[in-house]
PDB file of C-alpha atoms in Angstrom:
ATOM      1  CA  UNK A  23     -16.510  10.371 -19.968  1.00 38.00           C
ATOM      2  CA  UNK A  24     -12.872  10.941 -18.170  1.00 39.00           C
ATOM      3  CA  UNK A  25     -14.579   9.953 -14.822  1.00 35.00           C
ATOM      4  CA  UNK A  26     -16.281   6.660 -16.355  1.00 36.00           C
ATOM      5  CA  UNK A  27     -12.499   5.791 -17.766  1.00 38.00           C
ATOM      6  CA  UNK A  28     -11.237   6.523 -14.254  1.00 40.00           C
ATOM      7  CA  UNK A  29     -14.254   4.283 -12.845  1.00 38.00           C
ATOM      8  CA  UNK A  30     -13.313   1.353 -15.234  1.00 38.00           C
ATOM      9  CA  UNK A  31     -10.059   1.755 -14.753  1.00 41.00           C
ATOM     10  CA  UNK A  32      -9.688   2.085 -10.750  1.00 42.00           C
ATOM     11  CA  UNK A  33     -12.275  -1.193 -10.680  1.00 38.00           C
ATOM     12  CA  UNK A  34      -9.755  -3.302 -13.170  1.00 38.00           C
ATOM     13  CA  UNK A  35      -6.833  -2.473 -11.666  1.00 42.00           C
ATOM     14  CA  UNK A  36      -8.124  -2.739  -8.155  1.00 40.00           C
ATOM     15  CA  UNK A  37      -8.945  -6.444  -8.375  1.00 40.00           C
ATOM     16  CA  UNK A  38      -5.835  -7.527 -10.938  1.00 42.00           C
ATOM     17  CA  UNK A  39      -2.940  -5.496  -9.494  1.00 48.00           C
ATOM     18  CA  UNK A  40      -3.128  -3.421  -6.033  1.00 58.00           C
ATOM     19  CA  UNK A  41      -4.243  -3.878  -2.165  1.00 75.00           C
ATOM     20  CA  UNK A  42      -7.985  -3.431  -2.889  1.00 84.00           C
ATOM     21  CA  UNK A  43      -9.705  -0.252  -2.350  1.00 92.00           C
ATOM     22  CA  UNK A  44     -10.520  -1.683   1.602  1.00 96.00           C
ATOM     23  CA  UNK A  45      -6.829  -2.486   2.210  1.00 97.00           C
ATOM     24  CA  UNK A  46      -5.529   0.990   0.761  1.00 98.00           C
ATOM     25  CA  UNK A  47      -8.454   2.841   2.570  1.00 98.00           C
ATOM     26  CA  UNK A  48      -7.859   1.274   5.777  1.00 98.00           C
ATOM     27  CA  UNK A  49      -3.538   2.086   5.520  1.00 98.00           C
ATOM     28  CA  UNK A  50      -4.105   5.725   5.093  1.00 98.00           C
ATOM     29  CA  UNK A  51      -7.377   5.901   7.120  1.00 98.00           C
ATOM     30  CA  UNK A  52      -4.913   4.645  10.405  1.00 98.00           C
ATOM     31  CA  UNK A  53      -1.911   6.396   8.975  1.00 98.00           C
ATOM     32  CA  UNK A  54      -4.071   9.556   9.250  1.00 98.00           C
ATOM     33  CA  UNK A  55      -5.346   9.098  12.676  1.00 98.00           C
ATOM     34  CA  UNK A  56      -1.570   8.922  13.892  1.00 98.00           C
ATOM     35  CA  UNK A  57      -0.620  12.033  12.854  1.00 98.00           C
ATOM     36  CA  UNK A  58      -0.367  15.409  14.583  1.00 98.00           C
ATOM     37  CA  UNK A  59      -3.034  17.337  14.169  1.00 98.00           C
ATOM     38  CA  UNK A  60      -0.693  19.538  12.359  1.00 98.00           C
ATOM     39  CA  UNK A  61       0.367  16.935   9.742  1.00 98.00           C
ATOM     40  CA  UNK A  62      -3.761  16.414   9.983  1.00 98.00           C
ATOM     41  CA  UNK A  63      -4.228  19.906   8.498  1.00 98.00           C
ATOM     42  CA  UNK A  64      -1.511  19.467   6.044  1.00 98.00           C
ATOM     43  CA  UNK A  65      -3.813  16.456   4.264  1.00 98.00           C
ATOM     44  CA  UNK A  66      -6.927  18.365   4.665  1.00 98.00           C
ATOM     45  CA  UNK A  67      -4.986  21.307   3.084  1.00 98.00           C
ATOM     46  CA  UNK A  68      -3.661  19.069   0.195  1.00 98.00           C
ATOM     47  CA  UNK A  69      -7.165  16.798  -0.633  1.00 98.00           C
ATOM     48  CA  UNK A  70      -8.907  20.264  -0.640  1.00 98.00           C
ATOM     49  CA  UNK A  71      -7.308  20.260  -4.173  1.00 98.00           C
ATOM     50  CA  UNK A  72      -8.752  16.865  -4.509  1.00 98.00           C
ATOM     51  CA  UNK A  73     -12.422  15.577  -6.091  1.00 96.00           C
ATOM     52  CA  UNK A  74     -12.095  12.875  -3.129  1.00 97.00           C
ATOM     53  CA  UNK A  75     -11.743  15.110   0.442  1.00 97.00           C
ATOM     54  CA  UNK A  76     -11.197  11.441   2.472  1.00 98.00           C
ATOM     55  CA  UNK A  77      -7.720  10.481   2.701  1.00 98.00           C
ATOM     56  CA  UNK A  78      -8.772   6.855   2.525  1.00 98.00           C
ATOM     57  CA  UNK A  79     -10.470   6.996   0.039  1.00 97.00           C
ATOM     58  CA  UNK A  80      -8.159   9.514  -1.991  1.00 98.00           C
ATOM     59  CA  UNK A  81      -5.292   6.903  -1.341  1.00 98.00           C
ATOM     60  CA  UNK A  82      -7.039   4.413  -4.164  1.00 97.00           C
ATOM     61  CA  UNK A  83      -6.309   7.049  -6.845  1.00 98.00           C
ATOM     62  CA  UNK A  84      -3.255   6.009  -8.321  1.00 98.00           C
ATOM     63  CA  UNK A  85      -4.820   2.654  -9.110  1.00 97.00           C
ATOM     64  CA  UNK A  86      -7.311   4.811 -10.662  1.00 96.00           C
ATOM     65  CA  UNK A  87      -5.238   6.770 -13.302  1.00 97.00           C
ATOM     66  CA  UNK A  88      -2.417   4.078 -13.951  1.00 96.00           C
ATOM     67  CA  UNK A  89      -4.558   3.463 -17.024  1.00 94.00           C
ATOM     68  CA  UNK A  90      -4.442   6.453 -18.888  1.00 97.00           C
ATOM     69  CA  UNK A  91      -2.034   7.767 -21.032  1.00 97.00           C
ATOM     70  CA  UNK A  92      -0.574  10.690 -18.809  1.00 97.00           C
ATOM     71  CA  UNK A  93       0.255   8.194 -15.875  1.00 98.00           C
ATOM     72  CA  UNK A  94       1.072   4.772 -18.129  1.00 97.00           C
ATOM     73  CA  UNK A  95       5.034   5.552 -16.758  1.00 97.00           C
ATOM     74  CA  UNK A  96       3.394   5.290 -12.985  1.00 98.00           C
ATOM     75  CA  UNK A  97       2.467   1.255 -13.246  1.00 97.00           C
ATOM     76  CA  UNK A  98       6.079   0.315 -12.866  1.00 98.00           C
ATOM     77  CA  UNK A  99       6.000   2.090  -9.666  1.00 98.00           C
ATOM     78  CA  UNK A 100       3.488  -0.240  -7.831  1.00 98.00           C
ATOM     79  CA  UNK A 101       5.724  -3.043  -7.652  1.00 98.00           C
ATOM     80  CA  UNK A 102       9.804  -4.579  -7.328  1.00 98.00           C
ATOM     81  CA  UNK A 103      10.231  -7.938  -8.637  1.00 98.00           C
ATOM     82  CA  UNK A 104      12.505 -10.563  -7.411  1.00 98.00           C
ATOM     83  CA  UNK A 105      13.732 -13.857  -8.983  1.00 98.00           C
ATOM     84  CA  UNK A 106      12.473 -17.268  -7.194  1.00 97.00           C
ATOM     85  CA  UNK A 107      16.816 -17.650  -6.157  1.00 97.00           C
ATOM     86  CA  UNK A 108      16.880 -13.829  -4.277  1.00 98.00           C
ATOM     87  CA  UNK A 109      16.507 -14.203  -0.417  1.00 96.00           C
ATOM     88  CA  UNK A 110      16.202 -10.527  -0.124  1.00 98.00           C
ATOM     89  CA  UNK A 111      15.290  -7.324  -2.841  1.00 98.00           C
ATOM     90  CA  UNK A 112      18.099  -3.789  -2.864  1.00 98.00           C
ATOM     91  CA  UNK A 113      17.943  -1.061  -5.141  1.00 98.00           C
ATOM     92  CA  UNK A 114      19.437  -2.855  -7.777  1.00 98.00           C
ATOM     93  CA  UNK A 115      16.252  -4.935  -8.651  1.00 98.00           C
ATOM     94  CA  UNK A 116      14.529  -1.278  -9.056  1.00 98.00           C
ATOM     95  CA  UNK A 117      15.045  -0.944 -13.382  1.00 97.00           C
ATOM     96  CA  UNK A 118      15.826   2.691 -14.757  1.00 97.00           C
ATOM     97  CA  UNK A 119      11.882   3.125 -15.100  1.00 97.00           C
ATOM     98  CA  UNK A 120      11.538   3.031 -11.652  1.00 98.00           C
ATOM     99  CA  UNK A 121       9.789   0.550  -8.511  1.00 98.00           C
ATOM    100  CA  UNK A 122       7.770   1.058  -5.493  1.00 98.00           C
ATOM    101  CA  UNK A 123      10.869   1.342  -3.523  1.00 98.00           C
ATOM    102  CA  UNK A 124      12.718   4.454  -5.545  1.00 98.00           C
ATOM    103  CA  UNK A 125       9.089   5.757  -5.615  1.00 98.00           C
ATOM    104  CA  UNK A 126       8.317   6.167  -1.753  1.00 98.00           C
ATOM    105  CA  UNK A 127      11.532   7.578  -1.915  1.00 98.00           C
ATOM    106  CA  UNK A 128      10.760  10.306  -4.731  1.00 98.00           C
ATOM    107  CA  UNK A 129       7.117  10.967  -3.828  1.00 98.00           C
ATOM    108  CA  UNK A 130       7.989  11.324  -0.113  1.00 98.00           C
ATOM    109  CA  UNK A 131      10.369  13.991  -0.816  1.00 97.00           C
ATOM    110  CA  UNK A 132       8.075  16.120  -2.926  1.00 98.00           C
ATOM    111  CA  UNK A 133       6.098  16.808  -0.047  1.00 98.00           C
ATOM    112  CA  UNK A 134       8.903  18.633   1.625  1.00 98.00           C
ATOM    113  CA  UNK A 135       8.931  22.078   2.186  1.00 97.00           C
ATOM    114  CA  UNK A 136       5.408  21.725   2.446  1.00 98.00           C
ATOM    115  CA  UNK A 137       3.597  24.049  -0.633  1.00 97.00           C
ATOM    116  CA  UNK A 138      -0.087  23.036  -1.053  1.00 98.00           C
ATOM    117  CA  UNK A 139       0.299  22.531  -5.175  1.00 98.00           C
ATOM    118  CA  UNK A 140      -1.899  19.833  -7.259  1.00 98.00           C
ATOM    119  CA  UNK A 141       1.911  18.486  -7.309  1.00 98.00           C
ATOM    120  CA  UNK A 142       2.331  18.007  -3.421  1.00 98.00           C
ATOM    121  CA  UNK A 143      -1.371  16.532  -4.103  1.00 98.00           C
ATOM    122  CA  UNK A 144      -0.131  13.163  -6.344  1.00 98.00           C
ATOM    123  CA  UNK A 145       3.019  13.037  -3.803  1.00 98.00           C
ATOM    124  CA  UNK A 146       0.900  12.578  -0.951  1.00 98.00           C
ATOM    125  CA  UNK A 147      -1.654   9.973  -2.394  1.00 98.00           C
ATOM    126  CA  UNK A 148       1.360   8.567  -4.498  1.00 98.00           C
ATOM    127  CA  UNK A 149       2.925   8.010  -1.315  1.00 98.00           C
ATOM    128  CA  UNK A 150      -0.006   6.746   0.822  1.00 98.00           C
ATOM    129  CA  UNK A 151      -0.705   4.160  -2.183  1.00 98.00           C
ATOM    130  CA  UNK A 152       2.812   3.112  -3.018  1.00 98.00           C
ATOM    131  CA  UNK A 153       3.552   2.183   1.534  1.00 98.00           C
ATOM    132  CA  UNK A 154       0.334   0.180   1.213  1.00 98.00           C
ATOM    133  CA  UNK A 155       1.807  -1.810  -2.239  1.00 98.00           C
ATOM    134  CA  UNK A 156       5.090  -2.203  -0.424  1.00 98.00           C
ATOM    135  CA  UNK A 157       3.278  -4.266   2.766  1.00 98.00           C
ATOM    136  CA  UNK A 158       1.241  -6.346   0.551  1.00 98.00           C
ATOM    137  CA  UNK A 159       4.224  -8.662   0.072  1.00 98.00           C
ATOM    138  CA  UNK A 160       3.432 -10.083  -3.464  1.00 98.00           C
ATOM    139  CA  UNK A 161       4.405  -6.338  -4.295  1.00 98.00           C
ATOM    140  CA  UNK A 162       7.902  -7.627  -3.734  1.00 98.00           C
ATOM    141  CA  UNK A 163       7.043 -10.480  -5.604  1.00 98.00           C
ATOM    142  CA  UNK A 164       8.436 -12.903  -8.144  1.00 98.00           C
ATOM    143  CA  UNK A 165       9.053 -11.829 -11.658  1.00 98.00           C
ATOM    144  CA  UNK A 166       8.394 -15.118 -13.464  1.00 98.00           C
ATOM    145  CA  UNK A 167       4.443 -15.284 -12.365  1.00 97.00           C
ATOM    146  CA  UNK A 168       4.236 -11.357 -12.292  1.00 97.00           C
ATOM    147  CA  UNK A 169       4.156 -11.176  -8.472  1.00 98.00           C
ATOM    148  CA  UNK A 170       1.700 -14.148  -7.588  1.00 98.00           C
ATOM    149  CA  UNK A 171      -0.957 -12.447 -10.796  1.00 98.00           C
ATOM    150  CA  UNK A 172       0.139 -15.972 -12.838  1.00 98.00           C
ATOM    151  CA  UNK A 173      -0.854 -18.252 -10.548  1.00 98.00           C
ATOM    152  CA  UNK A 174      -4.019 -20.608 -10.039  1.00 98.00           C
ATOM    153  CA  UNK A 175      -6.379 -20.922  -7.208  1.00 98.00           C
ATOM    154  CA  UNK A 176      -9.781 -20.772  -6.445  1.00 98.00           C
ATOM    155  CA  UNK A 177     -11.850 -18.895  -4.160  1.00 97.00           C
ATOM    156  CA  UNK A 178     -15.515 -19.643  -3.511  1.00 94.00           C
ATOM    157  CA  UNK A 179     -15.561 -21.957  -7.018  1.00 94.00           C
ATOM    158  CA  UNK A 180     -14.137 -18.900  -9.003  1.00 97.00           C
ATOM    159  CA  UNK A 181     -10.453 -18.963 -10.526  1.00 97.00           C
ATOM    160  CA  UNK A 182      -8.204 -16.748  -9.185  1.00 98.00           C
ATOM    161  CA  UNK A 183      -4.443 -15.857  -7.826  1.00 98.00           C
ATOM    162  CA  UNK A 184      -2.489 -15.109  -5.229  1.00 98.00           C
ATOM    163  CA  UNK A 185      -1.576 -11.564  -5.677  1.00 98.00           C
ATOM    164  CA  UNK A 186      -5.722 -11.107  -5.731  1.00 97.00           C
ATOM    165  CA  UNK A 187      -5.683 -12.985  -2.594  1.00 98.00           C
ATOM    166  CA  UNK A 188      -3.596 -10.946  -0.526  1.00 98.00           C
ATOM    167  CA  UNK A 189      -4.990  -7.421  -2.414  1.00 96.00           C
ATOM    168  CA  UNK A 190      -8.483  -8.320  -1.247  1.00 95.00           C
ATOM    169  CA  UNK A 191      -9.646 -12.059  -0.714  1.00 97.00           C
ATOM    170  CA  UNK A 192      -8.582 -12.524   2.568  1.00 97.00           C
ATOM    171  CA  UNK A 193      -9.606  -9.201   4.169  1.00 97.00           C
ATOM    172  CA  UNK A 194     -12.863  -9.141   2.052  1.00 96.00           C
ATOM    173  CA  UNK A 195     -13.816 -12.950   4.064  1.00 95.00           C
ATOM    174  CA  UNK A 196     -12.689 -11.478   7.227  1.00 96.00           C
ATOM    175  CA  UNK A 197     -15.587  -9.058   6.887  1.00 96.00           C
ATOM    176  CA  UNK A 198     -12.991  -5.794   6.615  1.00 97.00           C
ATOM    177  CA  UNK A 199     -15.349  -3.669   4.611  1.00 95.00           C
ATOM    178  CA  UNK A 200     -17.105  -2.967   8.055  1.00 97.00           C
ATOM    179  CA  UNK A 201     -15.850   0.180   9.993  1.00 96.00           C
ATOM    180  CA  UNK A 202     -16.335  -1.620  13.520  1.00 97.00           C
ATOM    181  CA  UNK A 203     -13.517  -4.055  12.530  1.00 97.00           C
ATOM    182  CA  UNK A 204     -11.460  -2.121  10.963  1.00 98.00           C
ATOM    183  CA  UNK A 205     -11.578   0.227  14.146  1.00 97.00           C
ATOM    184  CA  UNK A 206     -10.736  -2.589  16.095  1.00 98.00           C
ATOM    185  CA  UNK A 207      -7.525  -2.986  14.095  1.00 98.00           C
ATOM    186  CA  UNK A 208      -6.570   0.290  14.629  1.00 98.00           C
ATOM    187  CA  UNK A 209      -6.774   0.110  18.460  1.00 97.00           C
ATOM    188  CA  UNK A 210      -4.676  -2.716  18.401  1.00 96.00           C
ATOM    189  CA  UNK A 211      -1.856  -1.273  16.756  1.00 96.00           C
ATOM    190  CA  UNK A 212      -1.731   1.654  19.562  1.00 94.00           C
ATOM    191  CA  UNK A 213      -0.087  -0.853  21.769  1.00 88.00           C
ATOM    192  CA  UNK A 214       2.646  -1.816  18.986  1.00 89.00           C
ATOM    193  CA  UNK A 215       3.477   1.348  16.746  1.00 91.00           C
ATOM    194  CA  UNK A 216       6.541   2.328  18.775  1.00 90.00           C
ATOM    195  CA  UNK A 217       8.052  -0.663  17.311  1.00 92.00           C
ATOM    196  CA  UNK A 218       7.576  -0.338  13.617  1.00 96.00           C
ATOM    197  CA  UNK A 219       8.238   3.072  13.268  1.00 94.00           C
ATOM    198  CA  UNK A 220      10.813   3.567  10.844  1.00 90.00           C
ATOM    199  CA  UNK A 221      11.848   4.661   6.923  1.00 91.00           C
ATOM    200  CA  UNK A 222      13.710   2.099   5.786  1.00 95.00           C
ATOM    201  CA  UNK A 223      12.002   1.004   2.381  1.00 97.00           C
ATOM    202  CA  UNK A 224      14.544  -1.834   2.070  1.00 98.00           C
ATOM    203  CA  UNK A 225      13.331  -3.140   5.387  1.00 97.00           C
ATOM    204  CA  UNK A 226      10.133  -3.164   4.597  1.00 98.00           C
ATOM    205  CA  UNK A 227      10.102  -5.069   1.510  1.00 98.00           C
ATOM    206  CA  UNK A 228      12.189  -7.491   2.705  1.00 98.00           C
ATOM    207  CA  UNK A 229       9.771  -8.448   5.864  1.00 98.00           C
ATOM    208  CA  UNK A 230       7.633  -8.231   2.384  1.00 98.00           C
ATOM    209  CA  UNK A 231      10.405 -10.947   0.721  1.00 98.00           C
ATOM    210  CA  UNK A 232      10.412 -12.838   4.039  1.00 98.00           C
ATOM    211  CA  UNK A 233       6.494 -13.594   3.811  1.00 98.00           C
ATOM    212  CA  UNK A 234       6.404 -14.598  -0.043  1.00 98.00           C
ATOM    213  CA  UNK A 235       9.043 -17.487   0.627  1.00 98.00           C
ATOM    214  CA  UNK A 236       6.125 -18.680   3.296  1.00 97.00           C
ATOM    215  CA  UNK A 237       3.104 -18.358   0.814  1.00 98.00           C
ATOM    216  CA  UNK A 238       4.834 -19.963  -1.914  1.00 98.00           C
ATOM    217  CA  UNK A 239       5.696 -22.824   0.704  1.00 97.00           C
ATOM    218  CA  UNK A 240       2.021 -23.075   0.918  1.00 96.00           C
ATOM    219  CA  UNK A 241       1.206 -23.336  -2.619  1.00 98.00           C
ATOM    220  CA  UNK A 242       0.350 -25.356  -5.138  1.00 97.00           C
ATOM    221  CA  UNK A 243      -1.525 -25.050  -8.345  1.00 97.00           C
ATOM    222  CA  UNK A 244      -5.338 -25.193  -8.502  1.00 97.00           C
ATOM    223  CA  UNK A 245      -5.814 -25.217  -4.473  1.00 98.00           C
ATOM    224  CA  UNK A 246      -8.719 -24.152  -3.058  1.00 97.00           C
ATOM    225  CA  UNK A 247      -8.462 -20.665  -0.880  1.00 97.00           C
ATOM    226  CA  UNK A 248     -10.631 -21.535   2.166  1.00 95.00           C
ATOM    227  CA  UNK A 249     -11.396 -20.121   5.431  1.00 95.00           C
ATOM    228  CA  UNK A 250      -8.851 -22.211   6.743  1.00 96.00           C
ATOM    229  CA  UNK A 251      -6.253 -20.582   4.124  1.00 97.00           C
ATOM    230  CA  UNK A 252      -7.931 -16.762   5.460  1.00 95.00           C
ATOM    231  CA  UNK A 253      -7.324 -18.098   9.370  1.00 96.00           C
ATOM    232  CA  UNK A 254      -3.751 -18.888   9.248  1.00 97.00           C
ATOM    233  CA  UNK A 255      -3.003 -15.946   6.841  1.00 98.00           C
ATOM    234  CA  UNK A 256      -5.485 -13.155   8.465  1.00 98.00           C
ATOM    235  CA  UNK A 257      -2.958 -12.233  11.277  1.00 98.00           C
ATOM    236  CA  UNK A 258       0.209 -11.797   9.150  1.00 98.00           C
ATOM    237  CA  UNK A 259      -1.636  -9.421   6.726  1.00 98.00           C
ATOM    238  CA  UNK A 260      -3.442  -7.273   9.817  1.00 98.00           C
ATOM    239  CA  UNK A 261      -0.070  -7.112  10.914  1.00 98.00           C
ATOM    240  CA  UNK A 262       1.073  -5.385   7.645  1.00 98.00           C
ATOM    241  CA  UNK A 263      -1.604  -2.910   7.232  1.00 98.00           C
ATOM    242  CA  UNK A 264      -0.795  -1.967  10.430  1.00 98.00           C
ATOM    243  CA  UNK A 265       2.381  -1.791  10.026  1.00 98.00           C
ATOM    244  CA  UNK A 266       1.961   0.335   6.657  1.00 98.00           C
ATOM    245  CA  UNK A 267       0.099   2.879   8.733  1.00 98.00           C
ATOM    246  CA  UNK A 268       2.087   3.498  11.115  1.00 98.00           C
ATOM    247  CA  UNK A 269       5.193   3.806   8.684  1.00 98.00           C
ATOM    248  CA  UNK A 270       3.115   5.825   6.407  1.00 98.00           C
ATOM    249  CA  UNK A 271       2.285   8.366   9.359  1.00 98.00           C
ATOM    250  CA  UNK A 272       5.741   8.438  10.827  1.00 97.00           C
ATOM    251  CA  UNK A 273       7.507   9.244   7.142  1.00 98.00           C
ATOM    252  CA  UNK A 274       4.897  12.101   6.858  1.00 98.00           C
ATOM    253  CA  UNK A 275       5.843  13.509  10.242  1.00 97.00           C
ATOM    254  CA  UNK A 276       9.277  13.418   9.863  1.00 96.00           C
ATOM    255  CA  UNK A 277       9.358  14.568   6.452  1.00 96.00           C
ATOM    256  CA  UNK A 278       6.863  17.424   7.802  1.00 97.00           C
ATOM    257  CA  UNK A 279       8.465  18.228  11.356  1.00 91.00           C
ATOM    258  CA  UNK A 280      11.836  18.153  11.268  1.00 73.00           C
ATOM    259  CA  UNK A 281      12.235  21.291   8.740  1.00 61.00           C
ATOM    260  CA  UNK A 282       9.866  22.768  11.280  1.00 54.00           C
ATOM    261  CA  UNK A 283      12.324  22.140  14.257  1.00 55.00           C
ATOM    262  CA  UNK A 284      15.245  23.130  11.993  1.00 47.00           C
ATOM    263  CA  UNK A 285      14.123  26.631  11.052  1.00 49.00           C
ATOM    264  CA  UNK A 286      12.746  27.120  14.796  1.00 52.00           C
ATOM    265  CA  UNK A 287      16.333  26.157  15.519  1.00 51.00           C
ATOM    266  CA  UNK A 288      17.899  29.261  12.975  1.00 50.00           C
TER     267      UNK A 288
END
């Protein structure tokens, strides 16, 4: 019965309030491939505590809990809201319950000195999840429609929104549920990780800030979400699940190496 509440629940949430399962799978999936092999091990290690052994996979789990009682506090976490006058997010629009941006922060942390735990476990899939959130930018969305979830469109005849737009429409029409392409995204971002490699949460939800101001240019109530709308969009959302891999990998690395280096260093 716990499993069919966790099946209900990932499938709701999924579609109303996260990057879809594809999106999430494909961040960590490339996040994982860029890491050391030791940093590899240290995953494998941590999802052997795990029912789901894929890191990919694994990363959809906190959309898949933030349902039930024990993990209600965690929803907060998935987003930071902005109001329609803000030309960029800080810490202060994080509330006492937390945001995505404090935590990335928190989670990321937990992980260090590394102590395989069921702990260390959420950190790691906490953190894989929350780096994906923070790149889809209606995650840094506006407050007053709930981050794009209050809006009207519709896709194929169907009503929907923009925050479901960017979670899945647009890579589900782009035909990213195939491995081939999302391969092929992966190889391109070999030739651009140097440049996106970096920790700043604050940076990235303001590239996140940056692209809501252009879909909101772009809206209006009731349109129709066509392949035209997935064309001019498809690049600027490839760009940020690459860029949420490669900023996913490189936080785990750091977090992971430099103690290394430090106590090689004593």
């Amino acid at each position: 019965m716990r499993w069919l509440l966790l099946l209900v629940a990932g499938l709701i949430c999924a579609r109303a309030q996260a990057f879809g399962p594809v999106g999430h799978q494909m961040v960590c999936d490339m996040a994982y491939k860029l890491l050391s092999p030791q940093s590899q091990q240290k995953v494998d290690q941590l999802l052997a505590l795990h029912e789901e052994k894929h890191f990919g996979l694994a990363c959809s789990w906190p959309d898949q809990v933030r349902a039930l009682p024990e993990y209600k506090h965690t929803a907060v976490w998935h987003y930071v809201n902005i109001q329609r006058s803000d030309n960029s997010v800080s810490m202060a629009h994080c509330p006492a319950k937390g945001c995505v941006l404090s935590a990335i922060e928190q989670h990321s942390k937990k992980l260090v000195p590394f102590a395989p735990s069921r702990a260390q476990l959420e950190a790691l899939l906490f953190t894989g999840h929350f780096v994906g959130d923070l790149h889809q930018p209606l995650h840094a969305g506006y407050a007053d429609d709930l981050g794009g979830n209050k809006t009207a469109v519709y896709v194929d005849g169907q009503p929907s929104n923009l925050h479901g737009v960017w979670d899945y429409v647009i890579l589900e029409q782009a035909g990213y549920s195939a491995a081939d392409k999302q391969q092929a995204l992966y190889q391109r971002l070999l030739q651009k990780q140097q440049q996106w490699q970096s920790v700043n949460v604050l940076d990235w939800a303001n590239e996140s800030v940056l692209l809501v101001k252009l879909i909101y240019q772009g809206y209006k109530p009731g349109m129709l979400v066509d392949a035209h709308y997935t064309t001019t969009h498809l690049p600027e959302l490839e760009q940020r699940l690459q860029q949420a891999a490669v900023r996913l990998a490189f936080l785990l690395e750091q977090g992971w190496t430099e103690p290394a280096k430090a106590s090689q260093g004593n």
